[in-house]
Coordinates of N, CA, C and O in Angstrom, one line a residue:
M179 N 6.1 -14.3 -21.7 CA 6.8 -15.4 -21.2 C 7.0 -16.5 -22.3 O 7.6 -17.5 -22.0
G180 N 6.6 -16.2 -23.5 CA 6.6 -17.3 -24.5 C 7.8 -17.5 -25.3 O 7.8 -18.2 -26.3
D181 N 9.0 -16.8 -25.0 CA 10.2 -17.0 -25.8 C 10.7 -18.4 -25.6 O 10.8 -18.9 -24.5
L182 N 11.1 -19.0 -26.7 CA 11.7 -20.4 -26.7 C 13.0 -20.4 -27.6 O 13.0 -19.8 -28.6
A183 N 14.0 -21.1 -27.1 CA 15.1 -21.4 -27.9 C 15.1 -22.8 -28.3 O 14.9 -23.7 -27.5
V184 N 15.3 -23.1 -29.6 CA 15.3 -24.5 -30.1 C 16.7 -25.1 -30.0 O 17.7 -24.5 -30.5
V185 N 16.9 -26.2 -29.3 CA 18.1 -26.9 -29.2 C 18.0 -28.2 -29.9 O 17.1 -29.0 -29.6
T186 N 18.9 -28.5 -30.9 CA 18.9 -29.8 -31.6 C 19.9 -30.6 -31.0 O 21.1 -30.2 -30.8
T187 N 19.5 -31.8 -30.6 CA 20.5 -32.8 -29.9 C 20.5 -34.0 -30.7 O 19.6 -34.4 -31.4
K188 N 21.6 -34.7 -30.6 CA 21.8 -36.0 -31.2 C 21.7 -37.1 -30.2 O 22.6 -37.3 -29.4
P189 N 20.6 -37.8 -30.1 CA 20.4 -38.9 -29.1 C 21.3 -40.1 -29.5 O 21.9 -40.1 -30.6
K190 N 21.3 -41.1 -28.7 CA 22.1 -42.3 -28.9 C 21.7 -43.0 -30.2 O 22.5 -43.6 -30.9
E191 N 20.4 -43.0 -30.5 CA 19.9 -43.6 -31.7 C 20.1 -42.6 -32.9 O 20.2 -41.5 -32.7
P192 N 20.1 -43.2 -34.1 CA 20.3 -42.3 -35.3 C 19.1 -41.3 -35.4 O 18.0 -41.5 -34.9
G193 N 19.5 -40.1 -36.0 CA 18.5 -39.1 -36.1 C 18.7 -38.0 -35.1 O 19.7 -38.0 -34.4
S194 N 17.9 -37.0 -35.1 CA 18.0 -35.9 -34.1 C 16.6 -35.5 -33.7 O 15.6 -35.8 -34.2
S195 N 16.6 -34.8 -32.6 CA 15.4 -34.3 -32.1 C 15.5 -32.8 -31.7 O 16.6 -32.4 -31.3
S196 N 14.4 -32.1 -31.7 CA 14.5 -30.7 -31.3 C 13.8 -30.5 -30.0 O 12.7 -31.0 -29.8
I197 N 14.5 -29.9 -29.0 CA 14.0 -29.6 -27.7 C 13.9 -28.1 -27.6 O 14.8 -27.4 -27.9
K198 N 12.7 -27.6 -27.1 CA 12.6 -26.2 -26.9 C 13.0 -25.8 -25.5 O 12.3 -26.3 -24.5
C199 N 14.0 -25.0 -25.4 CA 14.4 -24.4 -24.1 C 13.6 -23.2 -23.8 O 13.5 -22.3 -24.7
P200 N 13.0 -23.1 -22.6 CA 12.4 -21.8 -22.3 C 13.5 -20.7 -22.1 O 14.6 -21.0 -21.7
V201 N 13.1 -19.5 -22.5 CA 14.1 -18.4 -22.3 C 13.7 -17.6 -21.1 O 12.6 -17.1 -21.0
L202 N 14.7 -17.4 -20.3 CA 14.5 -16.7 -19.0 C 14.3 -15.2 -19.3 O 15.0 -14.6 -20.2
N203 N 13.4 -14.6 -18.6 CA 13.3 -13.1 -18.7 C 13.1 -12.6 -17.3 O 13.2 -13.3 -16.3
A204 N 12.8 -11.3 -17.2 CA 12.7 -10.7 -15.8 C 11.6 -11.2 -15.0 O 11.6 -11.0 -13.7
T205 N 10.6 -11.8 -15.6 CA 9.4 -12.2 -14.8 C 9.0 -13.6 -14.7 O 8.1 -14.0 -14.1
N206 N 9.8 -14.5 -15.4 CA 9.4 -15.9 -15.4 C 10.3 -16.9 -14.8 O 10.3 -18.1 -15.1
Y207 N 11.1 -16.5 -13.8 CA 12.2 -17.3 -13.2 C 11.6 -18.6 -12.7 O 12.1 -19.7 -13.0
T208 N 10.5 -18.6 -11.9 CA 10.0 -19.8 -11.3 C 9.6 -20.8 -12.3 O 10.0 -22.0 -12.2
V209 N 8.8 -20.4 -13.3 CA 8.4 -21.4 -14.4 C 9.6 -21.8 -15.2 O 9.7 -23.0 -15.5
W210 N 10.5 -20.9 -15.5 CA 11.7 -21.2 -16.2 C 12.5 -22.3 -15.5 O 13.0 -23.3 -16.1
A211 N 12.7 -22.1 -14.2 CA 13.5 -23.1 -13.4 C 12.8 -24.5 -13.4 O 13.5 -25.5 -13.5
I212 N 11.5 -24.5 -13.3 CA 10.8 -25.8 -13.3 C 11.0 -26.5 -14.7 O 11.4 -27.7 -14.8
K213 N 10.8 -25.7 -15.8 CA 11.0 -26.3 -17.1 C 12.4 -26.7 -17.4 O 12.7 -27.8 -18.0
M214 N 13.4 -25.9 -16.9 CA 14.8 -26.3 -17.1 C 15.2 -27.5 -16.3 O 16.0 -28.3 -16.8
K215 N 14.7 -27.6 -15.1 CA 15.0 -28.8 -14.3 C 14.6 -30.1 -15.0 O 15.3 -31.1 -15.1
I216 N 13.3 -30.0 -15.6 CA 12.8 -31.2 -16.3 C 13.7 -31.4 -17.6 O 14.0 -32.6 -17.9
L217 N 14.0 -30.4 -18.3 CA 14.8 -30.5 -19.5 C 16.2 -31.1 -19.2 O 16.7 -32.0 -19.9
L218 N 16.8 -30.6 -18.1 CA 18.1 -31.1 -17.7 C 18.0 -32.6 -17.2 O 18.9 -33.4 -17.5
K219 N 16.9 -33.0 -16.6 CA 16.7 -34.4 -16.2 C 16.5 -35.2 -17.5 O 17.0 -36.3 -17.6
L220 N 15.8 -34.7 -18.5 CA 15.6 -35.4 -19.7 C 16.9 -35.8 -20.4 O 17.1 -36.8 -20.9
H221 N 17.9 -34.8 -20.3 CA 19.2 -35.0 -20.9 C 20.1 -35.7 -19.9 O 21.3 -35.8 -20.2
K222 N 19.6 -36.1 -18.8 CA 20.4 -36.9 -17.8 C 21.6 -36.1 -17.3 O 22.6 -36.7 -17.0
V223 N 21.4 -34.8 -17.1 CA 22.5 -34.0 -16.6 C 22.1 -33.2 -15.4 O 22.9 -32.4 -14.9
W224 N 20.9 -33.4 -14.8 CA 20.5 -32.6 -13.7 C 21.4 -32.9 -12.5 O 21.7 -32.0 -11.7
D225 N 21.8 -34.1 -12.3 CA 22.7 -34.5 -11.2 C 24.0 -33.6 -11.2 O 24.5 -33.3 -10.1
I226 N 24.5 -33.3 -12.3 CA 25.7 -32.5 -12.4 C 25.4 -31.0 -11.9 O 26.3 -30.4 -11.4
V227 N 24.2 -30.6 -12.2 CA 23.8 -29.2 -11.8 C 23.6 -29.2 -10.2 O 23.9 -28.3 -9.6
E228 N 23.0 -30.3 -9.7 CA 22.7 -30.4 -8.3 C 23.9 -30.6 -7.5 O 24.0 -30.0 -6.4
T229 N 24.9 -31.4 -7.9 CA 26.0 -31.8 -7.0 C 27.4 -31.3 -7.5 O 28.3 -31.6 -6.8
E230 N 27.5 -30.7 -8.6 CA 28.8 -30.3 -9.2 C 29.8 -31.4 -9.3 O 30.8 -31.4 -8.7
G231 N 29.4 -32.4 -10.0 CA 30.2 -33.6 -10.2 C 31.4 -33.3 -11.1 O 31.6 -32.1 -11.5
T232 N 32.1 -34.3 -11.5 CA 33.3 -34.1 -12.3 C 33.2 -34.7 -13.8 O 34.2 -34.7 -14.5
D233 N 32.0 -35.0 -14.2 CA 31.8 -35.6 -15.5 C 31.8 -34.4 -16.5 O 30.8 -33.7 -16.6
D234 N 32.9 -34.2 -17.3 CA 33.0 -33.1 -18.2 C 31.9 -33.1 -19.3 O 31.4 -32.1 -19.7
E235 N 31.6 -34.3 -19.8 CA 30.6 -34.4 -20.9 C 29.2 -33.9 -20.4 O 28.5 -33.1 -21.0
K236 N 28.8 -34.4 -19.2 CA 27.6 -33.9 -18.6 C 27.6 -32.4 -18.3 O 26.6 -31.7 -18.5
N237 N 28.7 -32.0 -17.7 CA 28.8 -30.6 -17.4 C 28.7 -29.7 -18.7 O 28.0 -28.7 -18.7
N238 N 29.3 -30.1 -19.8 CA 29.3 -29.4 -21.0 C 27.8 -29.3 -21.6 O 27.4 -28.3 -22.1
M239 N 27.1 -30.5 -21.5 CA 25.7 -30.5 -22.0 C 24.9 -29.6 -21.1 O 24.1 -28.8 -21.7
A240 N 25.0 -29.7 -19.8 CA 24.2 -28.8 -18.9 C 24.5 -27.4 -19.2 O 23.6 -26.5 -19.2
M241 N 25.8 -27.0 -19.3 CA 26.2 -25.6 -19.6 C 25.5 -25.2 -20.9 O 25.0 -24.1 -21.0
A242 N 25.6 -26.0 -21.9 CA 25.0 -25.6 -23.2 C 23.5 -25.4 -23.1 O 23.0 -24.4 -23.7
L243 N 22.8 -26.2 -22.4 CA 21.4 -26.0 -22.3 C 21.1 -24.8 -21.5 O 20.2 -24.0 -21.9
L244 N 21.8 -24.5 -20.4 CA 21.6 -23.3 -19.6 C 21.9 -22.1 -20.4 O 21.1 -21.1 -20.4
V245 N 23.0 -22.0 -21.1 CA 23.4 -20.8 -21.9 C 22.4 -20.6 -23.0 O 22.1 -19.4 -23.3
Q246 N 21.8 -21.6 -23.6 CA 20.8 -21.4 -24.6 C 19.6 -20.8 -24.1 O 18.8 -20.2 -24.8
S247 N 19.3 -20.9 -22.8 CA 18.0 -20.5 -22.2 C 18.1 -19.2 -21.5 O 17.1 -18.8 -20.9
I248 N 19.2 -18.5 -21.5 CA 19.3 -17.2 -20.8 C 19.6 -16.1 -21.8 O 20.2 -16.3 -22.8
P249 N 19.2 -14.8 -21.5 CA 19.5 -13.7 -22.4 C 21.0 -13.4 -22.5 O 21.8 -13.8 -21.6
E250 N 21.4 -12.8 -23.6 CA 22.8 -12.5 -23.8 C 23.5 -11.8 -22.7 O 24.6 -12.0 -22.3
A251 N 22.8 -10.8 -22.1 CA 23.4 -10.0 -21.0 C 23.8 -10.9 -19.9 O 24.8 -10.7 -19.2
L252 N 23.0 -11.9 -19.6 CA 23.2 -12.8 -18.5 C 24.3 -13.8 -18.9 O 25.2 -14.2 -18.0
V253 N 24.4 -14.2 -20.1 CA 25.5 -15.0 -20.6 C 26.8 -14.4 -20.4 O 27.8 -15.0 -19.9
L254 N 26.9 -13.0 -20.6 CA 28.1 -12.3 -20.4 C 28.5 -12.3 -18.9 O 29.7 -12.3 -18.6
Q255 N 27.5 -12.3 -18.0 CA 27.8 -12.3 -16.6 C 28.2 -13.7 -16.1 O 29.0 -13.7 -15.1
V256 N 27.7 -14.8 -16.6 CA 28.0 -16.1 -16.1 C 29.0 -16.8 -17.0 O 29.4 -18.0 -16.7
G257 N 29.4 -16.2 -18.1 CA 30.3 -16.9 -19.1 C 31.6 -17.4 -18.6 O 32.1 -18.4 -19.1
E258 N 32.1 -16.8 -17.5 CA 33.4 -17.2 -17.0 C 33.3 -18.3 -16.0 O 34.3 -18.9 -15.6
L259 N 32.1 -18.7 -15.6 CA 31.9 -19.7 -14.6 C 32.2 -21.1 -15.3 O 31.8 -21.3 -16.4
D260 N 32.8 -22.0 -14.6 CA 33.3 -23.2 -15.2 C 32.4 -24.5 -15.0 O 32.7 -25.5 -15.6
T261 N 31.4 -24.4 -14.2 CA 30.5 -25.5 -14.0 C 29.1 -25.1 -14.1 O 28.7 -24.0 -13.9
A262 N 28.3 -26.1 -14.5 CA 26.8 -25.9 -14.7 C 26.2 -25.5 -13.3 O 25.3 -24.7 -13.3
K263 N 26.7 -26.1 -12.3 CA 26.1 -25.8 -10.9 C 26.3 -24.4 -10.6 O 25.4 -23.7 -10.1
R264 N 27.5 -23.8 -10.9 CA 27.8 -22.4 -10.6 C 27.0 -21.5 -11.4 O 26.5 -20.5 -10.9
V265 N 26.8 -21.9 -12.7 CA 25.9 -21.1 -13.5 C 24.5 -21.1 -13.0 O 23.8 -20.0 -12.9
W266 N 24.0 -22.3 -12.7 CA 22.6 -22.4 -12.1 C 22.5 -21.6 -10.9 O 21.5 -20.8 -10.7
D267 N 23.4 -21.7 -9.9 CA 23.3 -21.0 -8.7 C 23.4 -19.5 -8.9 O 22.7 -18.7 -8.2
A268 N 24.2 -19.0 -9.8 CA 24.3 -17.6 -10.1 C 23.0 -17.1 -10.7 O 22.5 -16.0 -10.3
I269 N 22.4 -17.8 -11.6 CA 21.1 -17.4 -12.1 C 20.0 -17.4 -11.0 O 19.2 -16.4 -10.9
K270 N 20.0 -18.4 -10.2 CA 19.1 -18.5 -9.0 C 19.3 -17.3 -8.1 O 18.3 -16.7 -7.7
T271 N 20.5 -17.1 -7.7 CA 20.8 -16.0 -6.8 C 20.3 -14.6 -7.4 O 19.7 -13.8 -6.7
R272 N 20.6 -14.5 -8.6 CA 20.2 -13.2 -9.3 C 18.7 -13.0 -9.3 O 18.2 -11.9 -9.0
H273 N 17.9 -14.1 -9.5 CA 16.5 -14.0 -9.6 C 15.7 -14.2 -8.4 O 14.6 -13.7 -8.2
M274 N 16.3 -15.0 -7.5 CA 15.6 -15.2 -6.2 C 16.1 -14.2 -5.1 O 15.4 -14.0 -4.1
G275 N 17.2 -13.7 -5.3 CA 17.7 -12.7 -4.4 C 18.4 -13.3 -3.1 O 18.4 -14.5 -2.9
A276 N 18.9 -12.4 -2.3 CA 19.5 -12.9 -1.1 C 18.4 -13.4 -0.1 O 17.2 -13.2 -0.4
D277 N 18.9 -13.9 1.0 CA 17.9 -14.5 1.9 C 16.9 -13.5 2.4 O 15.7 -13.8 2.6
R278 N 17.3 -12.2 2.7 CA 16.4 -11.2 3.2 C 15.4 -10.9 2.1 O 14.2 -10.7 2.4
V279 N 15.8 -10.8 0.9 CA 14.9 -10.5 -0.2 C 13.9 -11.7 -0.4 O 12.7 -11.5 -0.6
K280 N 14.4 -12.9 -0.3 CA 13.6 -14.1 -0.4 C 12.6 -14.1 0.7 O 11.4 -14.4 0.4
E281 N 13.0 -13.8 1.9 CA 12.0 -13.8 3.0 C 11.0 -12.7 2.8 O 9.8 -13.0 3.1
A282 N 11.4 -11.6 2.3 CA 10.4 -10.5 2.1 C 9.4 -10.9 1.0 O 8.2 -10.7 1.1
R283 N 9.9 -11.6 -0.1 CA 9.0 -12.1 -1.1 C 8.0 -13.1 -0.5 O 6.8 -13.1 -0.9
L284 N 8.5 -14.0 0.3 CA 7.7 -15.0 0.9 C 6.6 -14.4 1.8 O 5.4 -14.8 1.8
Q285 N 7.0 -13.4 2.6 CA 6.0 -12.7 3.4 C 4.9 -12.0 2.6 O 3.7 -12.0 2.9
T286 N 5.3 -11.4 1.5 CA 4.4 -10.7 0.6 C 3.4 -11.8 0.0 O 2.2 -11.5 -0.1
L287 N 4.0 -12.9 -0.4 CA 3.1 -14.0 -0.9 C 2.1 -14.5 0.1 O 1.0 -14.7 -0.2
M288 N 2.6 -14.7 1.3 CA 1.7 -15.2 2.4 C 0.6 -14.2 2.7 O -0.5 -14.6 2.9
A289 N 0.9 -12.9 2.7 CA -0.1 -11.9 2.9 C -1.1 -11.9 1.8 O -2.3 -11.8 2.0
E290 N -0.6 -12.1 0.5 CA -1.5 -12.2 -0.6 C -2.4 -13.4 -0.5 O -3.6 -13.3 -0.8
F291 N -1.8 -14.5 0.0 CA -2.6 -15.7 0.2 C -3.7 -15.5 1.2 O -4.8 -15.9 1.0
D292 N -3.3 -14.8 2.3 CA -4.3 -14.6 3.4 C -5.5 -13.7 2.9 O -6.6 -13.9 3.3
R293 N -5.2 -12.7 2.1 CA -6.2 -11.8 1.6 C -7.0 -12.3 0.4 O -8.0 -11.8 0.0
L294 N -6.6 -13.4 -0.1 CA -7.2 -14.0 -1.3 C -8.7 -14.3 -1.1 O -9.0 -15.0 -0.2
K295 N -9.5 -13.8 -2.0 CA -10.9 -14.1 -2.1 C -11.3 -14.3 -3.5 O -10.8 -13.6 -4.4
M296 N -12.3 -15.1 -3.7 CA -12.8 -15.3 -5.1 C -13.7 -14.1 -5.5 O -14.6 -13.8 -4.7
K297 N -13.4 -13.6 -6.6 CA -14.3 -12.4 -7.1 C -15.6 -13.0 -7.6 O -15.6 -14.1 -8.1
D298 N -16.6 -12.1 -7.6 CA -17.9 -12.6 -8.0 C -17.9 -13.0 -9.5 O -18.7 -13.8 -9.9
N299 N -17.1 -12.3 -10.3 CA -17.1 -12.6 -11.8 C -16.1 -13.6 -12.2 O -15.8 -13.8 -13.4
E300 N -15.4 -14.2 -11.2 CA -14.3 -15.1 -11.5 C -14.8 -16.6 -11.5 O -15.7 -16.9 -10.8
T301 N -14.2 -17.4 -12.4 CA -14.6 -18.8 -12.5 C -13.8 -19.6 -11.4 O -12.8 -19.1 -10.9
I302 N -14.3 -20.8 -11.1 CA -13.6 -21.6 -10.2 C -12.1 -21.9 -10.7 O -11.2 -21.9 -10.0
D303 N -12.0 -22.1 -12.0 CA -10.7 -22.4 -12.6 C -9.8 -21.2 -12.5 O -8.6 -21.4 -12.2
E304 N -10.2 -20.0 -12.7 CA -9.4 -18.8 -12.6 C -8.9 -18.7 -11.1 O -7.8 -18.4 -10.8
F305 N -9.9 -18.9 -10.2 CA -9.5 -18.7 -8.8 C -8.6 -19.8 -8.3 O -7.6 -19.5 -7.6
T306 N -8.8 -21.0 -8.8 CA -7.9 -22.1 -8.5 C -6.5 -21.8 -9.0 O -5.5 -22.1 -8.4
G307 N -6.4 -21.2 -10.2 CA -5.2 -20.9 -10.8 C -4.4 -19.9 -9.9 O -3.2 -20.0 -9.8
R308 N -5.1 -18.9 -9.4 CA -4.5 -17.9 -8.5 C -3.9 -18.5 -7.2 O -2.8 -18.2 -6.8
I309 N -4.7 -19.5 -6.7 CA -4.2 -20.2 -5.5 C -3.0 -21.0 -5.8 O -2.0 -21.0 -5.1
S310 N -3.1 -21.7 -6.9 CA -2.0 -22.6 -7.3 C -0.7 -21.8 -7.6 O 0.4 -22.2 -7.3
E311 N -0.9 -20.6 -8.2 CA 0.3 -19.8 -8.6 C 1.0 -19.3 -7.3 O 2.2 -19.4 -7.2
I312 N 0.2 -18.9 -6.3 CA 0.8 -18.5 -5.0 C 1.5 -19.7 -4.4 O 2.6 -19.6 -3.9
S313 N 0.9 -20.8 -4.4 CA 1.5 -22.1 -3.8 C 2.8 -22.4 -4.5 O 3.8 -22.8 -3.8
T314 N 2.8 -22.4 -5.8 CA 4.0 -22.7 -6.6 C 5.1 -21.7 -6.3 O 6.3 -22.1 -6.1
K315 N 4.8 -20.4 -6.3 CA 5.8 -19.4 -6.0 C 6.4 -19.6 -4.6 O 7.6 -19.5 -4.4
S316 N 5.5 -19.9 -3.7 CA 5.9 -20.1 -2.3 C 6.9 -21.3 -2.2 O 7.9 -21.3 -1.5
A317 N 6.5 -22.4 -2.9 CA 7.4 -23.6 -2.9 C 8.7 -23.3 -3.5 O 9.7 -23.8 -3.0
A318 N 8.7 -22.5 -4.5 CA 10.0 -22.1 -5.2 C 10.9 -21.3 -4.2 O 12.1 -21.3 -4.3
L319 N 10.3 -20.6 -3.3 CA 11.0 -19.8 -2.3 C 11.4 -20.7 -1.1 O 11.9 -20.2 -0.1
G320 N 11.0 -21.9 -1.1 CA 11.3 -22.8 0.0 C 10.3 -23.1 1.0 O 10.5 -23.7 2.0
E321 N 9.1 -22.6 0.8 CA 8.0 -22.7 1.8 C 6.8 -23.4 1.2 O 6.1 -22.8 0.4
E322 N 6.6 -24.6 1.5 CA 5.5 -25.4 0.9 C 4.2 -25.0 1.7 O 4.3 -25.0 3.0
I323 N 3.1 -24.7 1.1 CA 1.9 -24.5 1.7 C 1.2 -25.9 1.8 O 1.0 -26.5 0.8
E324 N 0.8 -26.3 3.0 CA 0.2 -27.6 3.2 C -1.1 -27.7 2.4 O -1.8 -26.7 2.3
E325 N -1.3 -28.9 1.9 CA -2.5 -29.1 1.1 C -3.8 -28.8 1.9 O -4.7 -28.3 1.3
S326 N -3.8 -29.2 3.1 CA -5.0 -28.9 3.9 C -5.3 -27.4 4.1 O -6.4 -27.0 4.1
K327 N -4.2 -26.7 4.1 CA -4.4 -25.2 4.2 C -4.9 -24.6 2.9 O -5.8 -23.7 2.9
L328 N -4.5 -25.2 1.8 CA -5.0 -24.8 0.5 C -6.5 -25.1 0.3 O -7.3 -24.3 -0.2
V329 N -6.8 -26.3 0.8 CA -8.2 -26.8 0.8 C -9.1 -25.8 1.6 O -10.2 -25.4 1.1
K330 N -8.7 -25.6 2.8 CA -9.5 -24.7 3.7 C -9.6 -23.3 3.1 O -10.7 -22.6 3.1
K331 N -8.5 -22.8 2.6 CA -8.5 -21.4 2.0 C -9.5 -21.4 0.8 O -10.2 -20.4 0.6
F332 N -9.4 -22.4 -0.1 CA -10.3 -22.5 -1.2 C -11.8 -22.4 -0.8 O -12.5 -21.6 -1.3
L333 N -12.1 -23.3 0.2 CA -13.5 -23.3 0.6 C -14.0 -22.0 1.3 O -15.1 -21.6 1.1
K334 N -13.1 -21.5 2.1 CA -13.5 -20.2 2.9 C -13.5 -19.0 1.9 O -14.2 -18.1 2.2
S335 N -12.9 -19.1 0.8 CA -12.8 -17.9 -0.1 C -13.8 -17.9 -1.2 O -13.9 -16.9 -1.9
L336 N -14.6 -18.9 -1.3 CA -15.7 -18.9 -2.3 C -16.8 -18.0 -1.8 O -17.1 -17.9 -0.6
P337 N -17.4 -17.3 -2.8 CA -18.6 -16.4 -2.4 C -19.7 -17.2 -1.8 O -20.2 -18.1 -2.4
P338 N -20.1 -16.9 -0.6 CA -21.2 -17.7 0.1 C -22.5 -17.7 -0.6 O -23.2 -18.7 -0.6
K339 N -22.9 -16.6 -1.3 CA -24.2 -16.6 -2.0 C -24.3 -17.7 -3.0 O -25.3 -18.3 -3.2
K340 N -23.2 -18.0 -3.7 CA -23.2 -18.9 -4.8 C -22.9 -20.4 -4.3 O -23.5 -21.3 -4.9
Y341 N -22.1 -20.5 -3.3 CA -21.5 -21.8 -3.0 C -21.7 -22.4 -1.6 O -21.2 -23.4 -1.3
I342 N -22.6 -21.7 -0.8 CA -22.7 -22.1 0.6 C -23.2 -23.6 0.7 O -22.7 -24.3 1.6
Q343 N -24.1 -24.0 -0.1 CA -24.6 -25.4 0.0 C -23.5 -26.4 -0.4 O -23.4 -27.4 0.3
I344 N -22.8 -26.1 -1.4 CA -21.7 -27.0 -1.8 C -20.6 -27.1 -0.8 O -20.2 -28.2 -0.4
V345 N -20.2 -26.0 -0.2 CA -19.2 -25.9 0.8 C -19.7 -26.7 2.0 O -18.9 -27.5 2.6
A346 N -20.9 -26.4 2.5 CA -21.4 -27.1 3.6 C -21.5 -28.6 3.4 O -21.1 -29.4 4.3
A347 N -21.9 -29.1 2.3 CA -21.9 -30.5 2.0 C -20.5 -31.1 2.0 O -20.3 -32.2 2.6
L348 N -19.6 -30.4 1.4 CA -18.2 -31.0 1.3 C -17.6 -31.1 2.7 O -16.9 -32.0 3.1
E349 N -17.9 -30.0 3.6 CA -17.3 -30.0 4.9 C -17.9 -31.2 5.8 O -17.3 -31.7 6.6
Q350 N -19.2 -31.5 5.5 CA -19.9 -32.6 6.2 C -19.4 -34.0 5.8 O -19.2 -34.9 6.6
V351 N -19.2 -34.1 4.5 CA -18.9 -35.4 3.9 C -17.4 -35.8 4.0 O -17.1 -37.0 4.2
L352 N -16.5 -34.8 3.8 CA -15.1 -35.1 3.7 C -14.3 -34.7 4.9 O -14.7 -33.8 5.6
D353 N -13.2 -35.4 5.1 CA -12.3 -35.0 6.1 C -11.3 -34.0 5.5 O -10.4 -34.4 4.7
L354 N -11.4 -32.7 5.7 CA -10.7 -31.7 5.0 C -9.2 -31.8 5.3 O -8.4 -31.3 4.5
K355 N -8.8 -32.4 6.4 CA -7.4 -32.6 6.7 C -6.7 -33.6 5.8 O -5.5 -33.6 5.6
K356 N -7.5 -34.5 5.2 CA -7.0 -35.6 4.4 C -7.4 -35.5 2.9 O -6.9 -36.2 2.1
T357 N -8.2 -34.5 2.6 CA -8.6 -34.3 1.2 C -7.6 -33.5 0.5 O -7.2 -32.4 0.9
G358 N -7.2 -33.9 -0.7 CA -6.3 -33.2 -1.5 C -6.9 -32.0 -2.2 O -8.1 -31.9 -2.4
F359 N -6.1 -31.0 -2.5 CA -6.5 -29.8 -3.2 C -7.2 -30.1 -4.5 O -8.3 -29.6 -4.8
E360 N -6.6 -31.0 -5.3 CA -7.1 -31.3 -6.6 C -8.5 -32.0 -6.5 O -9.4 -31.9 -7.3
D361 N -8.6 -32.8 -5.4 CA -9.9 -33.6 -5.2 C -11.0 -32.6 -4.8 O -12.1 -32.8 -5.3
I362 N -10.7 -31.6 -4.0 CA -11.8 -30.7 -3.6 C -12.2 -29.8 -4.8 O -13.4 -29.5 -4.9
I363 N -11.3 -29.5 -5.7 CA -11.7 -28.7 -6.9 C -12.5 -29.6 -7.8 O -13.5 -29.1 -8.3
G364 N -12.2 -30.8 -8.0 CA -12.9 -31.7 -8.8 C -14.3 -31.9 -8.3 O -15.3 -32.0 -9.0

């Protein structure tokens, strides 16, 4: 997932800066989309991707950033599209799939979430990472997992032999419906 394309831009002030564009591959769409959205916002062109406005300068900048961050084979497929929004939507459709595929992916993720248990040899950070990854992928597919559900899943999935006293204490002291996921981990 580590490929990066370096884009040199000329800001309004003298000098230049290098921005690293993430490079899309077959397995990193969700992370790529998050990073690209931030990059497009940094360059003040995300609005043109979101709404397909008529500002040619913004559209050209957004198109340049998008084309820099996708493989050549995909450039050939989206090269004839004339707006950054159409390019973004084409990439999204290709990697997120049609609604049925999206729904199937979501169901698979939710089943994985339901089966999730912390392994005996796993650290809290590793387990938290797995929960967060499923939550992020689910959100990218349009389904936010409520924070209270993440908190309950985390506490229920800890091995009881190691953590029963901690879990019991947290359940007695905190209102789990109002406690954030990051707070419970801390």
